[in-house]
PDB file of C-alpha atoms in Angstrom:
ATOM      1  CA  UNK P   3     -73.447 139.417 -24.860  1.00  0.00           C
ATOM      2  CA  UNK P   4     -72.753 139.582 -28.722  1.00  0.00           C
ATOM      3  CA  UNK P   5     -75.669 141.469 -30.542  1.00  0.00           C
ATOM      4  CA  UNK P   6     -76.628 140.676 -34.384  1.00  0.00           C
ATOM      5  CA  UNK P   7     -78.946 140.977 -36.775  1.00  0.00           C
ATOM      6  CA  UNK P   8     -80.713 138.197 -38.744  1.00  0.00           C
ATOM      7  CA  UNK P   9     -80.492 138.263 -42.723  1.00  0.00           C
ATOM      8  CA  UNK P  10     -83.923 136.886 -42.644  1.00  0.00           C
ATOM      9  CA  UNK P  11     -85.589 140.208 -42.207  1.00  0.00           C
ATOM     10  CA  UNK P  12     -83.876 141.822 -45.095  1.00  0.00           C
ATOM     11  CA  UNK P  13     -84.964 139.780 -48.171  1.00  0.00           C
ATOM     12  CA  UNK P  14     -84.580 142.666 -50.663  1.00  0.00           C
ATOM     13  CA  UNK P  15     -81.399 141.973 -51.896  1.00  0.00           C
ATOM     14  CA  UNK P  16     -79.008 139.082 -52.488  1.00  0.00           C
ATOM     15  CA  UNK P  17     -77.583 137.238 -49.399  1.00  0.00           C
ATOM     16  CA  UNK P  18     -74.050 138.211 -50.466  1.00  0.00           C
ATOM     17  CA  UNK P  19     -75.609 142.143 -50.093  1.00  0.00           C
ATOM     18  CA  UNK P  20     -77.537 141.675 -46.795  1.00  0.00           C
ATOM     19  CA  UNK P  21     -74.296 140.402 -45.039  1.00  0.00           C
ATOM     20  CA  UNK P  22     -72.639 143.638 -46.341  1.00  0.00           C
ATOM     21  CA  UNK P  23     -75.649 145.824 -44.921  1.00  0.00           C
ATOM     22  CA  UNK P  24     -75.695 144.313 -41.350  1.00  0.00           C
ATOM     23  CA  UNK P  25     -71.520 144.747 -41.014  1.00  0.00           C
ATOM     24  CA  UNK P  26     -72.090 148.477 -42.969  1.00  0.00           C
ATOM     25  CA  UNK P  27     -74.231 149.177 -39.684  1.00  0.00           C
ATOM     26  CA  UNK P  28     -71.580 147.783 -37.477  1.00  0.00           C
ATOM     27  CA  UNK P  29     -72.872 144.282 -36.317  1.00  0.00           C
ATOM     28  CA  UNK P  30     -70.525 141.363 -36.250  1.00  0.00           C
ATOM     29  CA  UNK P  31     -72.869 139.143 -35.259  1.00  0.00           C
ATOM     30  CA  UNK P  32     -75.223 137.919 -38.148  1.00  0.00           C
ATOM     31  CA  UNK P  33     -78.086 135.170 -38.438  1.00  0.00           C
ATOM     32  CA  UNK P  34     -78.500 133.366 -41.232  1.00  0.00           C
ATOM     33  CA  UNK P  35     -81.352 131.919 -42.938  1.00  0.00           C
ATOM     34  CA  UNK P  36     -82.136 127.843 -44.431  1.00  0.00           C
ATOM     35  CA  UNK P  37     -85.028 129.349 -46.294  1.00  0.00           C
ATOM     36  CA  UNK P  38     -85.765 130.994 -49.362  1.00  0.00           C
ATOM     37  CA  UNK P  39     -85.074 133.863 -50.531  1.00  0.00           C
ATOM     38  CA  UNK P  40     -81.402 133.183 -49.400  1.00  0.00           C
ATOM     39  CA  UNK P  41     -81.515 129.354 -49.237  1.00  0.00           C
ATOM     40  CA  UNK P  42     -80.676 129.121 -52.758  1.00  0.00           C
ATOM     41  CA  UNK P  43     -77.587 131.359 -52.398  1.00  0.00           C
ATOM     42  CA  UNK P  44     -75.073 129.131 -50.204  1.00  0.00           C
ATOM     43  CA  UNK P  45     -72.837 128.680 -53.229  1.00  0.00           C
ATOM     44  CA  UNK P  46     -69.292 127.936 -53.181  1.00  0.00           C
ATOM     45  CA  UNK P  47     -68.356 131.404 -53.229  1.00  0.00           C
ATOM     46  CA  UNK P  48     -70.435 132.731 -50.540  1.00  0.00           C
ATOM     47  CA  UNK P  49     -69.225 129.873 -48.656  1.00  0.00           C
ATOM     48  CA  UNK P  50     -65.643 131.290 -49.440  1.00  0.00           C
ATOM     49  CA  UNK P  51     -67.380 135.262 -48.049  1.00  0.00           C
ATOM     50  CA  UNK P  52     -68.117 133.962 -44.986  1.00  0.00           C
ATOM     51  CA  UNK P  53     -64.768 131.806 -44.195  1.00  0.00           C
ATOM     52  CA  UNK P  54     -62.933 135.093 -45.315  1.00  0.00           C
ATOM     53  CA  UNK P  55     -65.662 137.270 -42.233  1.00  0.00           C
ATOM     54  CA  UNK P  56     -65.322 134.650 -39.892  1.00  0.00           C
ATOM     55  CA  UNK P  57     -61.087 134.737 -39.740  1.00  0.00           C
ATOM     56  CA  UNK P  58     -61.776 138.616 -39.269  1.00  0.00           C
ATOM     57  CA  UNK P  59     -64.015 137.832 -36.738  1.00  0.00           C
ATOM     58  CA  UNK P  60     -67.379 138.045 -37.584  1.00  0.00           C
ATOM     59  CA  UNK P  61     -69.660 135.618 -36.119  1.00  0.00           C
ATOM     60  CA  UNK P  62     -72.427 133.211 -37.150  1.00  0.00           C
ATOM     61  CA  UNK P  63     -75.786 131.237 -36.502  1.00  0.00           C
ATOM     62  CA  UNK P  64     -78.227 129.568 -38.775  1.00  0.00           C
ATOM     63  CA  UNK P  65     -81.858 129.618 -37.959  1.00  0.00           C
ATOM     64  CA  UNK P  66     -82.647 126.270 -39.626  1.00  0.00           C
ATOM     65  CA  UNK P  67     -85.977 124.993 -41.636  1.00  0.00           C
ATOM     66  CA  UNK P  68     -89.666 125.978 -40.411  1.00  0.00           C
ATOM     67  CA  UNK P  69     -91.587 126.823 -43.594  1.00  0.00           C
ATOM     68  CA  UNK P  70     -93.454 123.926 -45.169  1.00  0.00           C
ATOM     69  CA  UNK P  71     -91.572 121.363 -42.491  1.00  0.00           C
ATOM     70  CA  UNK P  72     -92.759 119.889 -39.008  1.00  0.00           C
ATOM     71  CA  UNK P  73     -90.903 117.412 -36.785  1.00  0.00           C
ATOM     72  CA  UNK P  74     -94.165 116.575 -34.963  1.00  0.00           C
ATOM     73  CA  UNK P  75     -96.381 115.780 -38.438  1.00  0.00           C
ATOM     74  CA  UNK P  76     -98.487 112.629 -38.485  1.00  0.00           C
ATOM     75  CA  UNK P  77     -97.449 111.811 -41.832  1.00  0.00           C
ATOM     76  CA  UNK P  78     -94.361 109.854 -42.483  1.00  0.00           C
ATOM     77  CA  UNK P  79     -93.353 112.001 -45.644  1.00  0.00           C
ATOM     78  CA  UNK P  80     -93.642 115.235 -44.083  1.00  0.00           C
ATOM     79  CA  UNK P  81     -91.137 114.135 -41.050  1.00  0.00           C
ATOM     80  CA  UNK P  82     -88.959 112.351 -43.526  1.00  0.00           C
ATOM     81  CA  UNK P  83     -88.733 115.611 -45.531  1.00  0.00           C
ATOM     82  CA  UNK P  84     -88.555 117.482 -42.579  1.00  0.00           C
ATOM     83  CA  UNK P  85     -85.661 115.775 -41.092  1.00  0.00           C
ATOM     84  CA  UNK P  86     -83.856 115.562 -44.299  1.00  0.00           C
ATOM     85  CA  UNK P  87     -83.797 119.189 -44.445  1.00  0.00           C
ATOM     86  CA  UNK P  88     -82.978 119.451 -40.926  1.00  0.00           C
ATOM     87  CA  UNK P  89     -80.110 117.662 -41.745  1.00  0.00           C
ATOM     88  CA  UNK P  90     -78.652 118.836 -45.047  1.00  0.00           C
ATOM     89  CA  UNK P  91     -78.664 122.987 -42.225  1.00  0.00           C
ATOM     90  CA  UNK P  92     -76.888 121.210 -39.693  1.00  0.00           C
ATOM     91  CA  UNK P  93     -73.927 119.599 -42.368  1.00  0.00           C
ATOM     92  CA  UNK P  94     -73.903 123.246 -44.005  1.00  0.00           C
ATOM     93  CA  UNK P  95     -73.860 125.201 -40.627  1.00  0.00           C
ATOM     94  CA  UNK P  96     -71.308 122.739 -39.542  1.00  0.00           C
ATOM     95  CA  UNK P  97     -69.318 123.871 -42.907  1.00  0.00           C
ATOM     96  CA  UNK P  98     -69.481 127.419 -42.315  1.00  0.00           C
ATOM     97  CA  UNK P  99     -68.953 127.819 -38.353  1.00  0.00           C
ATOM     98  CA  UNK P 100     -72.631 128.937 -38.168  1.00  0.00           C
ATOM     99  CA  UNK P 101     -73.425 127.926 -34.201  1.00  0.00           C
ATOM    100  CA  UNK P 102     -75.854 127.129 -32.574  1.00  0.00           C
ATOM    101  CA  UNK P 103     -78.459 126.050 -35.396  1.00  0.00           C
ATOM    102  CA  UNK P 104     -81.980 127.150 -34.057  1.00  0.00           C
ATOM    103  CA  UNK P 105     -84.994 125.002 -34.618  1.00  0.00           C
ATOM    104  CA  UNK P 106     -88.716 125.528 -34.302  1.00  0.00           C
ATOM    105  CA  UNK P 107     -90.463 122.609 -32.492  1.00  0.00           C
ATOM    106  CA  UNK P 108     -92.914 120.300 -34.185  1.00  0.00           C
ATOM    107  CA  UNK P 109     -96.783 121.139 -33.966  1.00  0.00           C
ATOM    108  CA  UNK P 110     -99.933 119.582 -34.068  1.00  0.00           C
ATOM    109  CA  UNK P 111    -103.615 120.195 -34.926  1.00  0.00           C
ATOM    110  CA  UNK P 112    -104.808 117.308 -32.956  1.00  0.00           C
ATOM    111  CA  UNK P 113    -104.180 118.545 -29.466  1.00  0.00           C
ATOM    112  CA  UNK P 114    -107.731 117.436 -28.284  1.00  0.00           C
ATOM    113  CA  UNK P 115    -107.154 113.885 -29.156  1.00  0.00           C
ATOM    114  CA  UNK P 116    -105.129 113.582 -26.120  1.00  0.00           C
ATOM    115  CA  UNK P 117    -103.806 110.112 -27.111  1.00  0.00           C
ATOM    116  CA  UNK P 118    -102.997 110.492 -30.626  1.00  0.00           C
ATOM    117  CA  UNK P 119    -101.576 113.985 -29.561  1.00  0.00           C
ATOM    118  CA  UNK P 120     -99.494 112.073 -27.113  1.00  0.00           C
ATOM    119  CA  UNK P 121     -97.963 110.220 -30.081  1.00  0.00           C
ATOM    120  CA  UNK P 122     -97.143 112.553 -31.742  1.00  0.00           C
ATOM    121  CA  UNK P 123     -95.141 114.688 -29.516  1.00  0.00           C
ATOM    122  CA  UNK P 124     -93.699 111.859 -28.551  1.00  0.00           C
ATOM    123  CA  UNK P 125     -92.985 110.918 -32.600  1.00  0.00           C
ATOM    124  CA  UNK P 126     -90.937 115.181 -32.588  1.00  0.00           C
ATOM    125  CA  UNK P 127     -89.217 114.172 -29.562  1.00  0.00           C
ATOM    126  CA  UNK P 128     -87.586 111.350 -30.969  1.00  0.00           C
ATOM    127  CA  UNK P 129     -86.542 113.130 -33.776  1.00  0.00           C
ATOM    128  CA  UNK P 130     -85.260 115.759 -31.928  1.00  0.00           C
ATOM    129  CA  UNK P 131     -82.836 113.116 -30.327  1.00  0.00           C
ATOM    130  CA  UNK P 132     -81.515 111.904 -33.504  1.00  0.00           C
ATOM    131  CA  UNK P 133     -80.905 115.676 -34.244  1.00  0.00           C
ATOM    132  CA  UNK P 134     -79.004 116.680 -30.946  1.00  0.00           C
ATOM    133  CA  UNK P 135     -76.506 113.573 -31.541  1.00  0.00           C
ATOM    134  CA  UNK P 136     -76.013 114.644 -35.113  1.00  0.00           C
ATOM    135  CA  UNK P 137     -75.491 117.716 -34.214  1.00  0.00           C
ATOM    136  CA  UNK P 138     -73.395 116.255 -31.653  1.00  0.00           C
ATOM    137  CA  UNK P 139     -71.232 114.713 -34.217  1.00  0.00           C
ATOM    138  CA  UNK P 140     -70.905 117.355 -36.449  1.00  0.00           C
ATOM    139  CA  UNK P 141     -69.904 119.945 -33.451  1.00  0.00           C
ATOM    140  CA  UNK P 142     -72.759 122.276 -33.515  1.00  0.00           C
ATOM    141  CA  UNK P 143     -75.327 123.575 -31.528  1.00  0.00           C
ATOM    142  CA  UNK P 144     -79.102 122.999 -31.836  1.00  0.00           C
ATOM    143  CA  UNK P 145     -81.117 125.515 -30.065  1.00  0.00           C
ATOM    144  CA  UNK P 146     -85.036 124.868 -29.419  1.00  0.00           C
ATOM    145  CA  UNK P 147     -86.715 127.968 -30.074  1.00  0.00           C
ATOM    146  CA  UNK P 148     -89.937 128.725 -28.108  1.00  0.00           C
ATOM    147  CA  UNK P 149     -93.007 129.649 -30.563  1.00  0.00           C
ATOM    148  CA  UNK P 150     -96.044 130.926 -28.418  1.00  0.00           C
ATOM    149  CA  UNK P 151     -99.011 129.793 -30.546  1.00  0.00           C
ATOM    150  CA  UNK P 152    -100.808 126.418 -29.174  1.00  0.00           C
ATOM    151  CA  UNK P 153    -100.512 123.850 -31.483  1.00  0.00           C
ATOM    152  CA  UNK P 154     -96.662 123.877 -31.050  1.00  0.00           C
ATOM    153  CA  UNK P 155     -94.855 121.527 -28.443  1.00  0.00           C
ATOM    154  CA  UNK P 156     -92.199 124.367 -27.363  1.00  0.00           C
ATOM    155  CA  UNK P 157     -94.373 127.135 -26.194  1.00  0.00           C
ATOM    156  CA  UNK P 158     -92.927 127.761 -22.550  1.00  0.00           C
ATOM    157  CA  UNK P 159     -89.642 127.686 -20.889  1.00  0.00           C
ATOM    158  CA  UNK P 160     -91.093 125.459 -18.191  1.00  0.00           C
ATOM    159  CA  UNK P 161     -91.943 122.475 -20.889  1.00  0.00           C
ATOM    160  CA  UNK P 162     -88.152 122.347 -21.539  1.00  0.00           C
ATOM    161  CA  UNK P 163     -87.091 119.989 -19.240  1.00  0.00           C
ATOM    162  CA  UNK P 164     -89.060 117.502 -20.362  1.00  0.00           C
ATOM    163  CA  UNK P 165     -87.250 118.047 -24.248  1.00  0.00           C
ATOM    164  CA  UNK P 166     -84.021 117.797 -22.856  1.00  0.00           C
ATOM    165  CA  UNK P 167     -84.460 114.028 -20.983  1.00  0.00           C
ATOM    166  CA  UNK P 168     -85.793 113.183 -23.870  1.00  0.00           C
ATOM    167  CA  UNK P 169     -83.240 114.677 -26.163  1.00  0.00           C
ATOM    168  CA  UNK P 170     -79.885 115.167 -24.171  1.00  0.00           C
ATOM    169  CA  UNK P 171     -77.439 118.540 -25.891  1.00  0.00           C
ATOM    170  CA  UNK P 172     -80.983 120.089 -26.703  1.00  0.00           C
ATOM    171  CA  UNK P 173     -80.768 124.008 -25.783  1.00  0.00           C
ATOM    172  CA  UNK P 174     -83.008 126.893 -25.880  1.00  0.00           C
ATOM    173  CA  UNK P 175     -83.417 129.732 -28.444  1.00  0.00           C
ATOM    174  CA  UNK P 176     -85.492 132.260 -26.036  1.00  0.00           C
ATOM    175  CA  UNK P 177     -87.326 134.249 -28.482  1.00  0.00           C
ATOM    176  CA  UNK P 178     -88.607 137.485 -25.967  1.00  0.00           C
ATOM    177  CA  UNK P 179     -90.882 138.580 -28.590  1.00  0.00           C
ATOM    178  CA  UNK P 180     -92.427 135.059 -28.529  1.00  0.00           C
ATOM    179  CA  UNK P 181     -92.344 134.871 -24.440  1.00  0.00           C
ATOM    180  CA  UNK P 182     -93.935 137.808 -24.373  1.00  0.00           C
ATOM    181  CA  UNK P 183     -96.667 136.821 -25.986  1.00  0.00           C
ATOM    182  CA  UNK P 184     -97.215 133.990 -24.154  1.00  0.00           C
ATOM    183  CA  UNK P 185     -96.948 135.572 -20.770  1.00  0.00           C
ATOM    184  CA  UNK P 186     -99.333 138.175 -21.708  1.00  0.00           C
ATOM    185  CA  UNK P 187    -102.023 135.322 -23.224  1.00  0.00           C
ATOM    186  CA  UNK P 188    -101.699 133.824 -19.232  1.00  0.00           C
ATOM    187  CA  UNK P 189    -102.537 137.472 -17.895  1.00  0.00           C
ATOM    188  CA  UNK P 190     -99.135 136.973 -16.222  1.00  0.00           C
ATOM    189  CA  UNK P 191     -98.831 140.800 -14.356  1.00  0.00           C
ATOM    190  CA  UNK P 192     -95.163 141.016 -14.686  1.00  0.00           C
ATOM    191  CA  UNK P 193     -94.593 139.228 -18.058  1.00  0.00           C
ATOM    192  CA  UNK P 194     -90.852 140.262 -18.253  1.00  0.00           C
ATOM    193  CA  UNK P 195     -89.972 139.274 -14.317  1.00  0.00           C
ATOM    194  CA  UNK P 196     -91.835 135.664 -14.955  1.00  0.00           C
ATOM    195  CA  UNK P 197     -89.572 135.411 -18.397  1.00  0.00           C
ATOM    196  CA  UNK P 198     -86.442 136.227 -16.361  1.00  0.00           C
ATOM    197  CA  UNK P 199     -87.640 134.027 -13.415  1.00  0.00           C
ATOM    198  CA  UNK P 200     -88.445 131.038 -15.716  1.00  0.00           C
ATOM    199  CA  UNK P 201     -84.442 130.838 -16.971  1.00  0.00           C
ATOM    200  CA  UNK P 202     -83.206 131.369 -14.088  1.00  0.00           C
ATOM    201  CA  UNK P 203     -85.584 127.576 -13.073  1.00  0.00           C
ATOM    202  CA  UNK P 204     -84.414 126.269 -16.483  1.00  0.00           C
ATOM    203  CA  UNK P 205     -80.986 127.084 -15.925  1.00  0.00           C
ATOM    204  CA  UNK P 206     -78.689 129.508 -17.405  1.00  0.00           C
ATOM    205  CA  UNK P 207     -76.509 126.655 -18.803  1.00  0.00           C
ATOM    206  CA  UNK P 208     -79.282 125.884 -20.944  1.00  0.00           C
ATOM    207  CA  UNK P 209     -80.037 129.218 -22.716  1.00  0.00           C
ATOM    208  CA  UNK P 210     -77.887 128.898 -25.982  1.00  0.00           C
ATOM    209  CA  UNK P 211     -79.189 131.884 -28.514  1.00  0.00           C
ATOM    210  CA  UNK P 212     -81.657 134.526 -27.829  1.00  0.00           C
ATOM    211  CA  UNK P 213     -83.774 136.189 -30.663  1.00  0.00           C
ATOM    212  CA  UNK P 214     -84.936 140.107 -29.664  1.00  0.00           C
ATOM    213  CA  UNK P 215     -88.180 141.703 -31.032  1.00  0.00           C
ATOM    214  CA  UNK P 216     -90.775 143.957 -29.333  1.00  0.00           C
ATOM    215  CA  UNK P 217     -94.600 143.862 -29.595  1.00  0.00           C
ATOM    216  CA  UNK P 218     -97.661 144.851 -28.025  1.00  0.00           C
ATOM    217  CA  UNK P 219     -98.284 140.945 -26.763  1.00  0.00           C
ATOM    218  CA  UNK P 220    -100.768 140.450 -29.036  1.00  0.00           C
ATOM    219  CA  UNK P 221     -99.481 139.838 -32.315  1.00  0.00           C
ATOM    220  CA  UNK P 222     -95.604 138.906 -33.421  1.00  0.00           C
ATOM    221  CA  UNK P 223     -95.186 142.118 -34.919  1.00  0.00           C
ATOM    222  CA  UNK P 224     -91.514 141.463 -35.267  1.00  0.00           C
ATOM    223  CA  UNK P 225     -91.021 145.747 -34.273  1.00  0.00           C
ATOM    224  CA  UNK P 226     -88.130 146.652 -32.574  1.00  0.00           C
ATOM    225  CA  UNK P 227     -88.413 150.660 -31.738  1.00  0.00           C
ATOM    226  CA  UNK P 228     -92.262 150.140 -30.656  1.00  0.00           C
ATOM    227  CA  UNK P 229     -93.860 148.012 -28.885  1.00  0.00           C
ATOM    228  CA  UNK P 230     -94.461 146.860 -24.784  1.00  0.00           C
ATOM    229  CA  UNK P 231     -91.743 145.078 -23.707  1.00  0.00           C
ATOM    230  CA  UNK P 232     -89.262 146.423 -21.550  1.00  0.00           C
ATOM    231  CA  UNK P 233     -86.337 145.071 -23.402  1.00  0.00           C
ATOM    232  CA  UNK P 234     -83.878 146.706 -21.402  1.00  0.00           C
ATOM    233  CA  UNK P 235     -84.577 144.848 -17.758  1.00  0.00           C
ATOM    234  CA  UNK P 236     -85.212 141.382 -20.009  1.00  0.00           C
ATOM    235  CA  UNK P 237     -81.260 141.881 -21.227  1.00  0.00           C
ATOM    236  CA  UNK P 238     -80.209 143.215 -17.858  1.00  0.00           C
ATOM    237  CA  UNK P 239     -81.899 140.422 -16.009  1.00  0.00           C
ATOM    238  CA  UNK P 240     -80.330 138.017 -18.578  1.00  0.00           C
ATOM    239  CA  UNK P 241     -76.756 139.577 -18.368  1.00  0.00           C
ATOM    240  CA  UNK P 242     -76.947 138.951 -14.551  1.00  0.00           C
ATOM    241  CA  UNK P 243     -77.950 135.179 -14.746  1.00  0.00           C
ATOM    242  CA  UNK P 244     -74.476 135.498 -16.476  1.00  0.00           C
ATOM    243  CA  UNK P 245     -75.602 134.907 -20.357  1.00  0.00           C
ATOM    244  CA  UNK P 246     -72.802 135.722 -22.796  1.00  0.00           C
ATOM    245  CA  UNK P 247     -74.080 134.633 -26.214  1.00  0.00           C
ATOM    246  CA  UNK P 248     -75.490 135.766 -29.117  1.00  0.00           C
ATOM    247  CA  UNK P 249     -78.248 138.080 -29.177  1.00  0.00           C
ATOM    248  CA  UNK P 250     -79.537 138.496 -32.891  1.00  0.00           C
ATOM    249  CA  UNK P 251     -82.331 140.859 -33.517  1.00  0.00           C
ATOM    250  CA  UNK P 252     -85.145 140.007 -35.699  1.00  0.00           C
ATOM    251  CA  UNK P 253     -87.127 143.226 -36.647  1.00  0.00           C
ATOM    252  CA  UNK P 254     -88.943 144.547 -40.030  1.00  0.00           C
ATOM    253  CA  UNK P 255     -87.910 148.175 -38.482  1.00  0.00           C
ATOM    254  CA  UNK P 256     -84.164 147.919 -40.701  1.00  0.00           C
ATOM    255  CA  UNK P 257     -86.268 147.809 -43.853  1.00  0.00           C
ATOM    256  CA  UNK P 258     -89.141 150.105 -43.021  1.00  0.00           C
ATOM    257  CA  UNK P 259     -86.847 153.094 -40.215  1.00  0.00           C
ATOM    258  CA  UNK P 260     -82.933 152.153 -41.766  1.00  0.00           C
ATOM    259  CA  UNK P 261     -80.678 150.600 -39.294  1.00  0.00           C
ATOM    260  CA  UNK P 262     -79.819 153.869 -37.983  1.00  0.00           C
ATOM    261  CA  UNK P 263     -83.273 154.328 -35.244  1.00  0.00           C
ATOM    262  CA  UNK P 264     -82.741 150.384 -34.791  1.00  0.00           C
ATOM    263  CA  UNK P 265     -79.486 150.522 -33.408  1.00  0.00           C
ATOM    264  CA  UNK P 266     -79.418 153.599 -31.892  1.00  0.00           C
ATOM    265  CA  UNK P 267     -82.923 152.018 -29.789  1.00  0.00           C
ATOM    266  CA  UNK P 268     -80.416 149.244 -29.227  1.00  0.00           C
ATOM    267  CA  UNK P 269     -77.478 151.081 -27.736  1.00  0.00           C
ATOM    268  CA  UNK P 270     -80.058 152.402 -25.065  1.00  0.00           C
ATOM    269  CA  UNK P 271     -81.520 149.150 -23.615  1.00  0.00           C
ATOM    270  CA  UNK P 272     -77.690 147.122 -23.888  1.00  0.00           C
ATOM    271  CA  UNK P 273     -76.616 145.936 -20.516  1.00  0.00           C
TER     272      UNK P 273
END
């Protein structure tokens, strides 16, 4: 496993001056952000920064569009505009050798008119095709990343294999925070076991990206240091199904603690 950070959670300063903070505190791994405040830095030199990392040997993902954008929208603008920006992260990513690209599924309000619903997951699917064989093309990675509330159509690992007939190259982004969550909602008693247990159904080959958070399963808190979640067996359980990829944590604890407490909580639940 390769552990990161993601720029998104440090917003206080210049894109250019995140990326030094997260290698200052020794990660090489760093996530990167298609949304503002940093969207609007990807300039040609900042392009030029991270060519310069990655030949050192830093490494890169994107987490791509989910403000003000749904794949799964009833309206032909929104999913035109959403795709469009989907589009313009995976040519950039593909630039900068940011891999894999993660994605948050499409949603919908309408989930009690069963047919219309139907539509319209149907309407995020096929979009999500088109964007695995772009991606495809452009030789990146999309990962699907599972978001717990209702309305979206990624909320469980068990729905995935369903996404991927529809959309073949399709992997997950298992967001633990999120799973959490979600297992909790369902009164599961052993929400991190059932996590672990629904990868290892899914299929190991299928788990692209991770994102790590804690909480207290009721809200997406985003903490890292507090919180319920026995983050430790999650990464142990994951390092035995054999996962090797990028873990990038996602916590408002660097801004509020330092990095210091945040990776010194890390070092002690690392496989």
């Amino acid at each position: 496993m390769f552990f990161g950070f993601s720029t998104y959670f440090l917003t206080n300063d210049s894109l250019s001056g995140v990326i030094d903070r997260i290698l200052e505190s020794g990660f090489r791994v760093i996530e990167l952000s298609y949304e503002p405040p940093h969207l609007f830095d990807y300039n040609d030199g900042l392009i030029e920064k991270i060519d310069r990392l990655r030949a050192e040997g830093v490494a890169f993902s994107m987490h791509g569009p989910f403000l003000e954008t749904n794949l799964g929208s009833y309206l032909d603008e929104i999913m035109r505009l959403s795709r469009k920006r989907a589009s313009a992260c995976l040519k950039l990513s593909a630039r900068i050798g940011a891999d894999p690209v993660v994605l948050h599924p499409g949603y919908s309000f309408f989930r009690k008119l069963k047919e219309f619903d139907a539509g319209l997951r149907d309407r995020f699917l096929n979009e999500l095709k088109g964007i695995a064989a772009e991606a495809r093309d452009l030789g990146v990675q999309v990962a699907l990343e599972n978001v717990f509330m209702s309305y979206f159509y990624f909320q469980n690992l068990d729905e995935f294999n369903g996404i991927v007939e529809a959309a073949p190259g399709i992997g997950v982004a298992l967001d633990i925070g999120h799973a959490f969550i979600s297992k909790r909602a369902a009164k599961d008693p052993d929400p991190e076991g059932s996590i672990l247990e629904d990868v290892r159904r899914m299929g190991i080959e299928h788990l692209f990206h991770v994102h790590l958070h804690n909480n207290d399963g009721t809200r997406d808190d985003h903490d890292f240091n507090e919180g319920s979640i026995d983050m430790a067996r999650v990464l142990s359980g994951l390092n035995d199904l054999g996962y090797t990829g990028k873990v990038v944590v996602e916590t408002l604890d660097a801004e509020r603690l330092g990095f210091g407490p945040v990776i010194k909580k890390l070092n002690e639940i690392k496989p």
